[in-house]
Every structure is written in structure tokens, then in C-alpha cells.
Amino acid sequence: MEHVKENHRAYSAGVWASLGAAGVFEASTVLETQDKTVRAASPWQDDPYDVVVSLAQFAVPMLALVIALRLLVWRVPGGADRVQQTVRAAGAMVTLVGLTVVSEWAAVIAGAPASPSGTWASVLIGGLVVNSLLTGVAAVSLGRCRRRRRLAGGPRSDWLGDAVFLCRRIPVLRRWAGPDAAVWVRRRAMTVFVTLSTLAAAALTGAQAIGERWTDPLLIAWFLVVVATSDLAFCVISNAVAGFIARPPRTRPRRIAEASAIAGCVAISVATAFRDALWPMFGTGSLTSVPALAALTLGAGLVTSLVTAALLLACSPHDPAGLRRRFGAAATHLQRPGTRR
């Protein structure tokens, strides 16, 4: 019992350390991206560094929010996987912050933009040092969390089940939150991810278009696609890491299609970040045309999706028996009580 309590304290310390580091990181990132004076002095205001910062700016608070909400049901019985999943989500958040910190240090070392100087540049670099130290502390704290062994035959949980549990205690949401709603979301997880990604991208695109006074419909549409695909990749990959929604078994063609689509989404973000370096391979001069920009970045995503699909089809043998063995227990868990499918 004492051993379990020590592990629980270690888990809690690691999660809270990661939330603290994420809070400081988000505060400094919002300042350096939303204030025009501060942004003008930022060493990482240009791509490819800005792409990483922009992704982290929206992904980190989303992860921090769901982690904080799950702490409300931290000790509720019936979730054998809850602690491990929360630690993995915190690890994903700290990893994202760490990658952003590395990108920002790379910008400082590379001197991009050329020789940033002034008070704000010094403040930003000082903040980068603080973020680096806090991220390191959070990473060490999470690293000390020993993986707890899952009890054989014990109940499994996901974040969606805990969200339903919380909503059932709010009178306004009680009628909408139930087992049927959770089953519906689990069966249509990809549809939910696409919808949420598109809505978030539409809000960000609208704000960007108004703030930058964009009038080119093609530029607005391209930006919407880039942000939506980036958000979709984040949703699917983070769900695979932390288990936000426990998805039922899927057919082999569907799994290949989803993996190929996510690979293409990642390729679009990478091509957007390194567009200036990639453009000389396909054209001459500077990349200033919106049609050329769209063709380069979206074309990279399409080619990556097709190549990924071809490789998965060639390398993944069809094994229905193995699929049943792998997902049988999860499929049984996702059934509603008293129902057989």
C-alpha cells in the first residue's frame, strides 16, 4: 500500500510539474506572437521556426486543459489506465514544448532574423532559458514515474468516459451525456477529429485574414487547409499516445487510409515550414505566388499519402485472426452493458 501511495505521489508531481511548465511556456508564447512589438524582435518569428511555435501555441493549452479536467476524476474508481494515460498525455505535452524550445534555440544560434537585438530580444531569450529549465524539470519528473502494471482483466477507461462521468454531474449536460453518446463518439472518432479540426482552423483562419487584411480567396483557402490538416494530425497522433477516445476495431483498408491521410497532413506542415528550402527543387526565383505555394505544400501532402498507402499495402499482410486477437478485448469493453454485437 505504501508503495502504491509513493507511485501516486510521483505521478501527481510529474503531472503538476508538466502543467506548470506548460503554463509558463504558453504565457511567454502568447506574448511573443500576439504583441507586434515583441514579435518584431523575436529571433524565431520566421519559418521554419514559427510553424513549430504556432502549432505548440494552440496544442499545448488543449492538452493542458484536458489533463487538468481529468485531475478532477483522478481518484474515481473504475479507471485502471487513468494514471498511465494522464502521464503519457503530460509526456506528449512536455515533448511538444521541448521540441518548440529546441526550435527556438536553433533560431537563436542560426541568427534568424539577422542579429536580433534590443531589450525585447534579450527578454525573449531570457524567457527561453526559463522555459528550457522548467521543461527539463518536468521531463525528469515524468521520467521518474514508473509504469504501473495493468491488472489482468481489470476495467479499462478512456478520457471520453471520464468526460461523460463529469457531465452527468452537471444538470444542464446530464441529459446529453450518457453511454449512447460515448458509443456514438467512439464509433465516429475520425469524424469528430475532422470536425473539431475544421472548426478550429476556420476560427484561426478568420482571425488571421482579418488581422492581416487578406483579400485573396486562394490564400485564405490554402491557410485553412494547412491549419486544419495540422490540427487533424495533432488530434489523431495525441489520441494514439494518450488514449483520449478508445476506438473500436477498424478494417484494414480503413486503417491504411487513416494512416496515409495523417502522413499527408504531417507532410503538408513540414512542406509549409521548409517551403523556401524546397522551392528551388521545383522552380526558380522566390516563392511568392499563392498557386505555387499551394501546389508545393498540398502536392507534398498528396504524394506522401499515396506513397504511405502503397507501402502499407505492400508491407501489411492481411491477418484477420491477429486483428481479432489484438482488439477483441477492447471491442468487448466498448460494448454497452447487456448488448452483444
mmCIF file of C-alpha atoms in Angstrom:
data_model
loop_
_atom_site.group_PDB
_atom_site.id
_atom_site.type_symbol
_atom_site.label_atom_id
_atom_site.label_comp_id
_atom_site.label_asym_id
_atom_site.label_seq_id
_atom_site.Cartn_x
_atom_site.Cartn_y
_atom_site.Cartn_z
ATOM 1 C CA MET A 1 0.000 0.000 0.000
ATOM 2 C CA GLU A 2 2.820 2.384 0.858
ATOM 3 C CA HIS A 3 4.451 1.578 -2.494
ATOM 4 C CA VAL A 4 1.230 2.463 -4.313
ATOM 5 C CA LYS A 5 0.984 5.779 -2.435
ATOM 6 C CA GLU A 6 4.573 6.651 -3.348
ATOM 7 C CA ASN A 7 3.894 5.914 -7.006
ATOM 8 C CA HIS A 8 0.738 8.019 -6.875
ATOM 9 C CA ARG A 9 2.668 10.957 -5.410
ATOM 10 C CA ALA A 10 5.312 10.574 -8.117
ATOM 11 C CA TYR A 11 2.637 10.586 -10.812
ATOM 12 C CA SER A 12 0.967 13.662 -9.333
ATOM 13 C CA ALA A 13 4.271 15.525 -9.034
ATOM 14 C CA GLY A 14 5.170 14.759 -12.646
ATOM 15 C CA VAL A 15 1.785 15.857 -13.975
ATOM 16 C CA TRP A 16 1.726 19.080 -11.957
ATOM 17 C CA ALA A 17 5.304 19.904 -12.962
ATOM 18 C CA SER A 18 4.354 19.467 -16.611
ATOM 19 C CA LEU A 19 1.290 21.697 -16.192
ATOM 20 C CA GLY A 20 3.428 24.390 -14.549
ATOM 21 C CA ALA A 21 5.990 24.281 -17.345
ATOM 22 C CA ALA A 22 3.204 24.390 -19.947
ATOM 23 C CA GLY A 23 1.607 27.415 -18.266
ATOM 24 C CA VAL A 24 4.826 29.437 -18.289
ATOM 25 C CA PHE A 25 5.541 28.375 -21.868
ATOM 26 C CA GLU A 26 2.071 29.381 -23.060
ATOM 27 C CA ALA A 27 2.214 32.775 -21.363
ATOM 28 C CA SER A 28 5.556 33.626 -22.994
ATOM 29 C CA THR A 29 4.450 32.240 -26.382
ATOM 30 C CA VAL A 30 1.250 34.285 -26.459
ATOM 31 C CA LEU A 31 3.240 37.428 -25.627
ATOM 32 C CA GLU A 32 5.833 36.836 -28.326
ATOM 33 C CA THR A 33 3.295 36.003 -31.051
ATOM 34 C CA GLN A 34 0.397 38.374 -30.364
ATOM 35 C CA ASP A 35 2.213 41.604 -29.490
ATOM 36 C CA LYS A 36 3.541 43.143 -32.697
ATOM 37 C CA THR A 37 6.386 44.976 -30.978
ATOM 38 C CA VAL A 38 7.582 41.842 -29.221
ATOM 39 C CA ARG A 39 7.130 39.709 -32.335
ATOM 40 C CA ALA A 40 9.263 42.081 -34.390
ATOM 41 C CA ALA A 41 12.176 41.416 -32.011
ATOM 42 C CA SER A 42 11.648 37.645 -31.862
ATOM 43 C CA PRO A 43 14.543 35.545 -33.229
ATOM 44 C CA TRP A 44 12.059 32.779 -34.215
ATOM 45 C CA GLN A 45 9.426 34.886 -35.961
ATOM 46 C CA ASP A 46 10.109 33.307 -39.386
ATOM 47 C CA ASP A 47 9.624 29.785 -40.733
ATOM 48 C CA PRO A 48 10.501 27.020 -40.185
ATOM 49 C CA TYR A 49 10.694 28.034 -36.522
ATOM 50 C CA ASP A 50 7.365 29.869 -36.498
ATOM 51 C CA VAL A 51 5.466 26.789 -37.712
ATOM 52 C CA VAL A 52 6.571 24.853 -34.635
ATOM 53 C CA VAL A 53 5.758 27.759 -32.327
ATOM 54 C CA SER A 54 2.316 28.227 -33.910
ATOM 55 C CA LEU A 55 1.431 24.560 -33.503
ATOM 56 C CA ALA A 56 2.574 24.472 -29.879
ATOM 57 C CA GLN A 57 0.749 27.702 -29.095
ATOM 58 C CA PHE A 58 -2.620 26.006 -29.678
ATOM 59 C CA ALA A 59 -1.794 22.350 -28.955
ATOM 60 C CA VAL A 60 -0.169 22.843 -25.544
ATOM 61 C CA PRO A 61 -3.166 24.605 -23.899
ATOM 62 C CA MET A 62 -5.535 21.983 -25.331
ATOM 63 C CA LEU A 63 -3.506 19.190 -23.744
ATOM 64 C CA ALA A 64 -3.152 21.135 -20.503
ATOM 65 C CA LEU A 65 -6.918 21.673 -20.368
ATOM 66 C CA VAL A 66 -7.846 18.009 -20.784
ATOM 67 C CA ILE A 67 -5.164 16.969 -18.285
ATOM 68 C CA ALA A 68 -6.454 19.471 -15.723
ATOM 69 C CA LEU A 69 -10.037 18.277 -16.243
ATOM 70 C CA ARG A 70 -9.011 14.664 -15.757
ATOM 71 C CA LEU A 71 -7.405 15.525 -12.459
ATOM 72 C CA LEU A 72 -10.965 16.166 -11.227
ATOM 73 C CA VAL A 73 -11.651 12.418 -11.507
ATOM 74 C CA TRP A 74 -8.120 11.346 -10.575
ATOM 75 C CA ARG A 75 -9.276 9.178 -7.640
ATOM 76 C CA VAL A 76 -12.602 7.987 -9.031
ATOM 77 C CA PRO A 77 -12.611 4.159 -9.117
ATOM 78 C CA GLY A 78 -13.065 2.201 -12.324
ATOM 79 C CA GLY A 79 -10.164 3.554 -14.372
ATOM 80 C CA ALA A 80 -7.179 1.228 -14.239
ATOM 81 C CA ASP A 81 -5.490 3.066 -17.123
ATOM 82 C CA ARG A 82 -6.267 6.607 -15.979
ATOM 83 C CA VAL A 83 -2.969 7.444 -14.279
ATOM 84 C CA GLN A 84 -0.824 5.935 -17.012
ATOM 85 C CA GLN A 85 -2.802 7.700 -19.757
ATOM 86 C CA THR A 86 -2.579 11.030 -17.954
ATOM 87 C CA VAL A 87 1.178 10.690 -17.538
ATOM 88 C CA ARG A 88 1.504 9.832 -21.247
ATOM 89 C CA ALA A 89 -0.540 12.910 -22.178
ATOM 90 C CA ALA A 90 1.653 15.036 -19.935
ATOM 91 C CA GLY A 91 4.693 13.481 -21.595
ATOM 92 C CA ALA A 92 3.324 14.353 -25.033
ATOM 93 C CA MET A 93 2.733 17.944 -23.904
ATOM 94 C CA VAL A 94 6.237 18.279 -22.457
ATOM 95 C CA THR A 95 7.698 16.742 -25.617
ATOM 96 C CA LEU A 96 5.892 19.307 -27.751
ATOM 97 C CA VAL A 97 7.146 22.125 -25.522
ATOM 98 C CA GLY A 98 10.645 20.665 -25.671
ATOM 99 C CA LEU A 99 10.619 20.492 -29.472
ATOM 100 C CA THR A 100 9.492 24.114 -29.592
ATOM 101 C CA VAL A 101 12.256 25.148 -27.191
ATOM 102 C CA VAL A 102 14.813 23.325 -29.354
ATOM 103 C CA SER A 103 13.436 25.086 -32.439
ATOM 104 C CA GLU A 104 13.724 28.465 -30.735
ATOM 105 C CA TRP A 105 17.301 27.786 -29.667
ATOM 106 C CA ALA A 106 18.065 26.772 -33.255
ATOM 107 C CA ALA A 107 16.719 30.141 -34.413
ATOM 108 C CA VAL A 108 18.901 31.970 -31.885
ATOM 109 C CA ILE A 109 22.003 30.031 -32.901
ATOM 110 C CA ALA A 110 21.268 30.491 -36.608
ATOM 111 C CA GLY A 111 20.744 34.233 -36.121
ATOM 112 C CA ALA A 112 17.309 34.337 -37.757
ATOM 113 C CA PRO A 113 16.343 37.050 -38.337
ATOM 114 C CA ALA A 114 19.779 38.537 -38.711
ATOM 115 C CA SER A 115 21.297 39.607 -35.390
ATOM 116 C CA PRO A 116 18.156 40.271 -33.300
ATOM 117 C CA SER A 117 18.956 42.822 -30.651
ATOM 118 C CA GLY A 118 17.264 45.169 -28.248
ATOM 119 C CA THR A 119 15.507 44.860 -24.917
ATOM 120 C CA TRP A 120 12.721 42.589 -26.107
ATOM 121 C CA ALA A 121 15.122 40.209 -27.809
ATOM 122 C CA SER A 122 17.015 39.851 -24.530
ATOM 123 C CA VAL A 123 13.765 39.340 -22.632
ATOM 124 C CA LEU A 124 12.663 36.629 -25.073
ATOM 125 C CA ILE A 125 15.968 34.799 -24.842
ATOM 126 C CA GLY A 126 15.799 35.033 -21.039
ATOM 127 C CA GLY A 127 12.303 33.567 -21.187
ATOM 128 C CA LEU A 128 13.642 30.814 -23.422
ATOM 129 C CA VAL A 129 16.210 29.938 -20.763
ATOM 130 C CA VAL A 130 13.445 29.743 -18.131
ATOM 131 C CA ASN A 131 11.273 27.586 -20.384
ATOM 132 C CA SER A 132 14.216 25.288 -21.060
ATOM 133 C CA LEU A 133 14.878 24.786 -17.347
ATOM 134 C CA LEU A 134 11.213 24.204 -16.486
ATOM 135 C CA THR A 135 10.800 21.774 -19.368
ATOM 136 C CA GLY A 136 13.841 19.849 -18.203
ATOM 137 C CA VAL A 137 12.472 19.647 -14.650
ATOM 138 C CA ALA A 138 9.092 18.438 -15.933
ATOM 139 C CA ALA A 139 10.741 15.836 -18.148
ATOM 140 C CA VAL A 140 12.797 14.498 -15.248
ATOM 141 C CA SER A 141 9.714 14.374 -13.014
ATOM 142 C CA LEU A 142 7.757 12.418 -15.607
ATOM 143 C CA GLY A 143 10.732 10.152 -16.191
ATOM 144 C CA ARG A 144 10.651 9.132 -12.544
ATOM 145 C CA CYS A 145 7.100 7.886 -12.879
ATOM 146 C CA ARG A 146 7.461 4.149 -13.088
ATOM 147 C CA ARG A 147 4.965 2.472 -15.366
ATOM 148 C CA ARG A 148 2.307 0.862 -13.291
ATOM 149 C CA ARG A 149 1.390 -2.672 -14.335
ATOM 150 C CA ARG A 150 -2.121 -3.016 -15.696
ATOM 151 C CA LEU A 151 -4.131 -5.559 -13.767
ATOM 152 C CA ALA A 152 -5.183 -8.512 -15.880
ATOM 153 C CA GLY A 153 -8.895 -8.342 -16.563
ATOM 154 C CA GLY A 154 -9.206 -5.002 -14.791
ATOM 155 C CA PRO A 155 -11.541 -2.260 -16.044
ATOM 156 C CA ARG A 156 -10.274 -0.068 -18.833
ATOM 157 C CA SER A 157 -11.056 3.609 -19.227
ATOM 158 C CA ASP A 158 -10.570 6.463 -21.640
ATOM 159 C CA TRP A 159 -10.842 10.213 -21.327
ATOM 160 C CA LEU A 160 -14.245 10.229 -23.010
ATOM 161 C CA GLY A 161 -15.673 8.008 -20.276
ATOM 162 C CA ASP A 162 -14.371 10.397 -17.615
ATOM 163 C CA ALA A 163 -15.833 13.354 -19.520
ATOM 164 C CA VAL A 164 -19.230 11.633 -19.518
ATOM 165 C CA PHE A 165 -18.823 10.996 -15.787
ATOM 166 C CA LEU A 166 -18.244 14.717 -15.160
ATOM 167 C CA CYS A 167 -21.056 15.838 -17.468
ATOM 168 C CA ARG A 168 -23.510 13.529 -15.690
ATOM 169 C CA ARG A 169 -22.980 15.662 -12.588
ATOM 170 C CA ILE A 170 -23.892 18.908 -14.343
ATOM 171 C CA PRO A 171 -27.702 19.328 -14.587
ATOM 172 C CA VAL A 172 -27.611 21.167 -17.922
ATOM 173 C CA LEU A 173 -25.449 18.498 -19.583
ATOM 174 C CA ARG A 174 -26.866 15.428 -17.857
ATOM 175 C CA ARG A 175 -29.499 14.676 -20.499
ATOM 176 C CA TRP A 176 -26.909 14.790 -23.309
ATOM 177 C CA ALA A 177 -24.176 12.755 -21.624
ATOM 178 C CA GLY A 178 -24.674 9.034 -21.445
ATOM 179 C CA PRO A 179 -23.389 5.659 -22.638
ATOM 180 C CA ASP A 180 -25.097 6.057 -26.012
ATOM 181 C CA ALA A 181 -23.344 9.382 -26.649
ATOM 182 C CA ALA A 182 -19.974 7.884 -25.712
ATOM 183 C CA VAL A 183 -20.521 4.883 -28.017
ATOM 184 C CA TRP A 184 -21.507 7.233 -30.857
ATOM 185 C CA VAL A 185 -18.342 9.304 -30.442
ATOM 186 C CA ARG A 186 -16.108 6.225 -30.241
ATOM 187 C CA ARG A 187 -17.524 4.797 -33.431
ATOM 188 C CA ARG A 188 -17.115 8.109 -35.244
ATOM 189 C CA ALA A 189 -13.878 9.298 -33.696
ATOM 190 C CA MET A 190 -12.299 10.289 -37.014
ATOM 191 C CA THR A 191 -15.397 12.299 -37.949
ATOM 192 C CA VAL A 192 -15.186 14.067 -34.581
ATOM 193 C CA PHE A 193 -11.499 14.821 -35.096
ATOM 194 C CA VAL A 194 -12.089 16.196 -38.599
ATOM 195 C CA THR A 195 -14.999 18.354 -37.417
ATOM 196 C CA LEU A 196 -13.125 19.810 -34.459
ATOM 197 C CA SER A 197 -10.012 20.431 -36.576
ATOM 198 C CA THR A 198 -12.016 22.201 -39.272
ATOM 199 C CA LEU A 199 -13.874 24.400 -36.786
ATOM 200 C CA ALA A 200 -10.654 25.383 -35.011
ATOM 201 C CA ALA A 201 -8.957 26.064 -38.344
ATOM 202 C CA ALA A 202 -11.882 28.183 -39.536
ATOM 203 C CA ALA A 203 -11.716 30.332 -36.388
ATOM 204 C CA LEU A 204 -7.956 30.803 -36.678
ATOM 205 C CA THR A 205 -8.128 31.483 -40.418
ATOM 206 C CA GLY A 206 -10.833 34.077 -39.925
ATOM 207 C CA ALA A 207 -8.808 35.852 -37.249
ATOM 208 C CA GLN A 208 -5.668 35.719 -39.395
ATOM 209 C CA ALA A 209 -7.468 37.001 -42.506
ATOM 210 C CA ILE A 210 -8.992 39.903 -40.594
ATOM 211 C CA GLY A 211 -5.798 40.755 -38.741
ATOM 212 C CA GLU A 212 -3.600 40.613 -41.858
ATOM 213 C CA ARG A 213 -6.331 42.033 -44.141
ATOM 214 C CA TRP A 214 -6.160 39.170 -46.604
ATOM 215 C CA THR A 215 -8.338 39.506 -49.696
ATOM 216 C CA ASP A 216 -7.073 36.617 -51.817
ATOM 217 C CA PRO A 217 -9.598 33.734 -51.558
ATOM 218 C CA LEU A 218 -6.967 31.193 -52.617
ATOM 219 C CA LEU A 219 -4.596 32.309 -49.860
ATOM 220 C CA ILE A 220 -7.379 32.068 -47.280
ATOM 221 C CA ALA A 221 -8.400 28.610 -48.518
ATOM 222 C CA TRP A 222 -4.791 27.402 -48.513
ATOM 223 C CA PHE A 223 -4.248 28.635 -44.954
ATOM 224 C CA LEU A 224 -7.471 26.927 -43.850
ATOM 225 C CA VAL A 225 -6.340 23.602 -45.304
ATOM 226 C CA VAL A 226 -2.864 23.860 -43.772
ATOM 227 C CA VAL A 227 -4.205 24.633 -40.294
ATOM 228 C CA ALA A 228 -6.962 22.019 -40.492
ATOM 229 C CA THR A 229 -4.579 19.260 -41.568
ATOM 230 C CA SER A 230 -2.105 20.243 -38.864
ATOM 231 C CA ASP A 231 -4.852 20.123 -36.224
ATOM 232 C CA LEU A 232 -6.106 16.779 -37.526
ATOM 233 C CA ALA A 233 -2.642 15.225 -37.329
ATOM 234 C CA PHE A 234 -2.288 16.524 -33.776
ATOM 235 C CA CYS A 235 -5.676 15.077 -32.752
ATOM 236 C CA VAL A 236 -5.053 11.621 -34.173
ATOM 237 C CA ILE A 237 -1.446 11.288 -33.006
ATOM 238 C CA SER A 238 -2.149 12.591 -29.491
ATOM 239 C CA ASN A 239 -5.148 10.260 -29.243
ATOM 240 C CA ALA A 240 -2.924 7.326 -30.176
ATOM 241 C CA VAL A 241 -0.457 8.342 -27.457
ATOM 242 C CA ALA A 242 -2.822 9.195 -24.597
ATOM 243 C CA GLY A 243 -5.986 7.258 -25.433
ATOM 244 C CA PHE A 244 -8.480 10.129 -25.270
ATOM 245 C CA ILE A 245 -11.056 8.093 -27.209
ATOM 246 C CA ALA A 246 -10.856 4.294 -27.181
ATOM 247 C CA ARG A 247 -11.630 3.450 -30.791
ATOM 248 C CA PRO A 248 -13.235 0.137 -31.768
ATOM 249 C CA PRO A 249 -11.521 -2.181 -34.273
ATOM 250 C CA ARG A 250 -11.342 -0.892 -37.852
ATOM 251 C CA THR A 251 -10.960 -2.717 -41.122
ATOM 252 C CA ARG A 252 -7.535 -2.952 -42.714
ATOM 253 C CA PRO A 253 -8.394 -0.614 -45.632
ATOM 254 C CA ARG A 254 -9.704 1.995 -43.219
ATOM 255 C CA ARG A 255 -6.626 1.816 -41.007
ATOM 256 C CA ILE A 256 -4.383 2.204 -44.051
ATOM 257 C CA ALA A 257 -6.465 5.114 -45.353
ATOM 258 C CA GLU A 258 -6.303 6.908 -41.997
ATOM 259 C CA ALA A 259 -2.564 6.357 -41.590
ATOM 260 C CA SER A 260 -1.934 7.602 -45.129
ATOM 261 C CA ALA A 261 -4.085 10.674 -44.583
ATOM 262 C CA ILE A 262 -2.270 11.573 -41.362
ATOM 263 C CA ALA A 263 1.105 11.091 -43.062
ATOM 264 C CA GLY A 264 -0.044 13.520 -45.742
ATOM 265 C CA CYS A 265 -1.188 16.022 -43.100
ATOM 266 C CA VAL A 266 2.237 15.912 -41.453
ATOM 267 C CA ALA A 267 3.922 16.329 -44.840
ATOM 268 C CA ILE A 268 1.861 19.464 -45.528
ATOM 269 C CA SER A 269 3.049 21.039 -42.286
ATOM 270 C CA VAL A 270 6.672 20.086 -42.980
ATOM 271 C CA ALA A 271 6.500 21.406 -46.538
ATOM 272 C CA THR A 272 4.964 24.650 -45.276
ATOM 273 C CA ALA A 273 7.743 25.092 -42.732
ATOM 274 C CA PHE A 274 10.544 24.415 -45.230
ATOM 275 C CA ARG A 275 8.874 25.806 -48.358
ATOM 276 C CA ASP A 276 11.694 28.238 -49.132
ATOM 277 C CA ALA A 277 14.273 25.448 -48.982
ATOM 278 C CA LEU A 278 12.134 23.063 -51.060
ATOM 279 C CA TRP A 279 11.110 25.515 -53.763
ATOM 280 C CA PRO A 280 14.475 25.608 -55.622
ATOM 281 C CA MET A 281 13.997 21.890 -56.360
ATOM 282 C CA PHE A 282 10.879 22.622 -58.403
ATOM 283 C CA GLY A 283 11.077 26.242 -59.543
ATOM 284 C CA THR A 284 13.219 29.321 -59.891
ATOM 285 C CA GLY A 285 13.241 32.619 -58.046
ATOM 286 C CA SER A 286 11.427 33.304 -54.794
ATOM 287 C CA LEU A 287 8.238 31.561 -53.790
ATOM 288 C CA THR A 288 5.783 34.466 -53.902
ATOM 289 C CA SER A 289 2.891 33.023 -55.909
ATOM 290 C CA VAL A 290 -0.026 31.613 -53.917
ATOM 291 C CA PRO A 291 -0.845 28.956 -56.561
ATOM 292 C CA ALA A 292 2.777 27.785 -56.497
ATOM 293 C CA LEU A 293 2.750 27.734 -52.693
ATOM 294 C CA ALA A 294 -0.442 25.673 -52.648
ATOM 295 C CA ALA A 295 0.858 23.290 -55.298
ATOM 296 C CA LEU A 296 4.143 22.756 -53.421
ATOM 297 C CA THR A 297 2.695 22.172 -49.950
ATOM 298 C CA LEU A 298 -0.526 20.342 -50.814
ATOM 299 C CA GLY A 299 1.241 18.371 -53.506
ATOM 300 C CA ALA A 300 3.766 17.190 -50.939
ATOM 301 C CA GLY A 301 0.910 16.008 -48.754
ATOM 302 C CA LEU A 302 -0.799 14.169 -51.616
ATOM 303 C CA VAL A 303 2.385 12.424 -52.739
ATOM 304 C CA THR A 304 3.222 11.427 -49.159
ATOM 305 C CA SER A 305 -0.267 9.982 -48.661
ATOM 306 C CA LEU A 306 -0.069 7.921 -51.840
ATOM 307 C CA VAL A 307 3.421 6.613 -51.074
ATOM 308 C CA THR A 308 2.414 5.749 -47.495
ATOM 309 C CA ALA A 309 -0.662 3.879 -48.698
ATOM 310 C CA ALA A 310 1.388 1.915 -51.227
ATOM 311 C CA LEU A 311 3.986 0.963 -48.600
ATOM 312 C CA LEU A 312 1.363 -0.100 -46.064
ATOM 313 C CA LEU A 313 -0.486 -2.178 -48.635
ATOM 314 C CA ALA A 314 2.744 -3.894 -49.582
ATOM 315 C CA CYS A 315 4.114 -4.410 -46.076
ATOM 316 C CA SER A 316 0.994 -5.130 -44.007
ATOM 317 C CA PRO A 317 -0.291 -8.654 -44.601
ATOM 318 C CA HIS A 318 -3.988 -9.240 -44.132
ATOM 319 C CA ASP A 319 -4.374 -11.081 -40.808
ATOM 320 C CA PRO A 320 -7.980 -11.152 -39.561
ATOM 321 C CA ALA A 321 -7.134 -13.620 -36.812
ATOM 322 C CA GLY A 322 -4.356 -11.377 -35.488
ATOM 323 C CA LEU A 323 -6.676 -8.390 -35.637
ATOM 324 C CA ARG A 324 -9.272 -10.233 -33.560
ATOM 325 C CA ARG A 325 -6.658 -11.293 -31.038
ATOM 326 C CA ARG A 326 -5.346 -7.745 -30.737
ATOM 327 C CA PHE A 327 -8.635 -5.861 -30.490
ATOM 328 C CA GLY A 328 -11.011 -8.464 -29.118
ATOM 329 C CA ALA A 329 -10.769 -7.332 -25.504
ATOM 330 C CA ALA A 330 -11.126 -3.657 -26.407
ATOM 331 C CA ALA A 331 -14.138 -4.382 -28.612
ATOM 332 C CA THR A 332 -15.808 -6.280 -25.763
ATOM 333 C CA HIS A 333 -15.116 -3.391 -23.391
ATOM 334 C CA LEU A 334 -16.674 -0.852 -25.759
ATOM 335 C CA GLN A 335 -19.970 -2.713 -25.959
ATOM 336 C CA ARG A 336 -22.825 -1.377 -23.913
ATOM 337 C CA PRO A 337 -23.838 -3.485 -20.911
ATOM 338 C CA GLY A 338 -26.224 -6.254 -21.846
ATOM 339 C CA THR A 339 -25.578 -5.834 -25.578
ATOM 340 C CA ARG A 340 -23.845 -8.212 -27.953
ATOM 341 C CA ARG A 341 -22.590 -7.309 -31.426
#
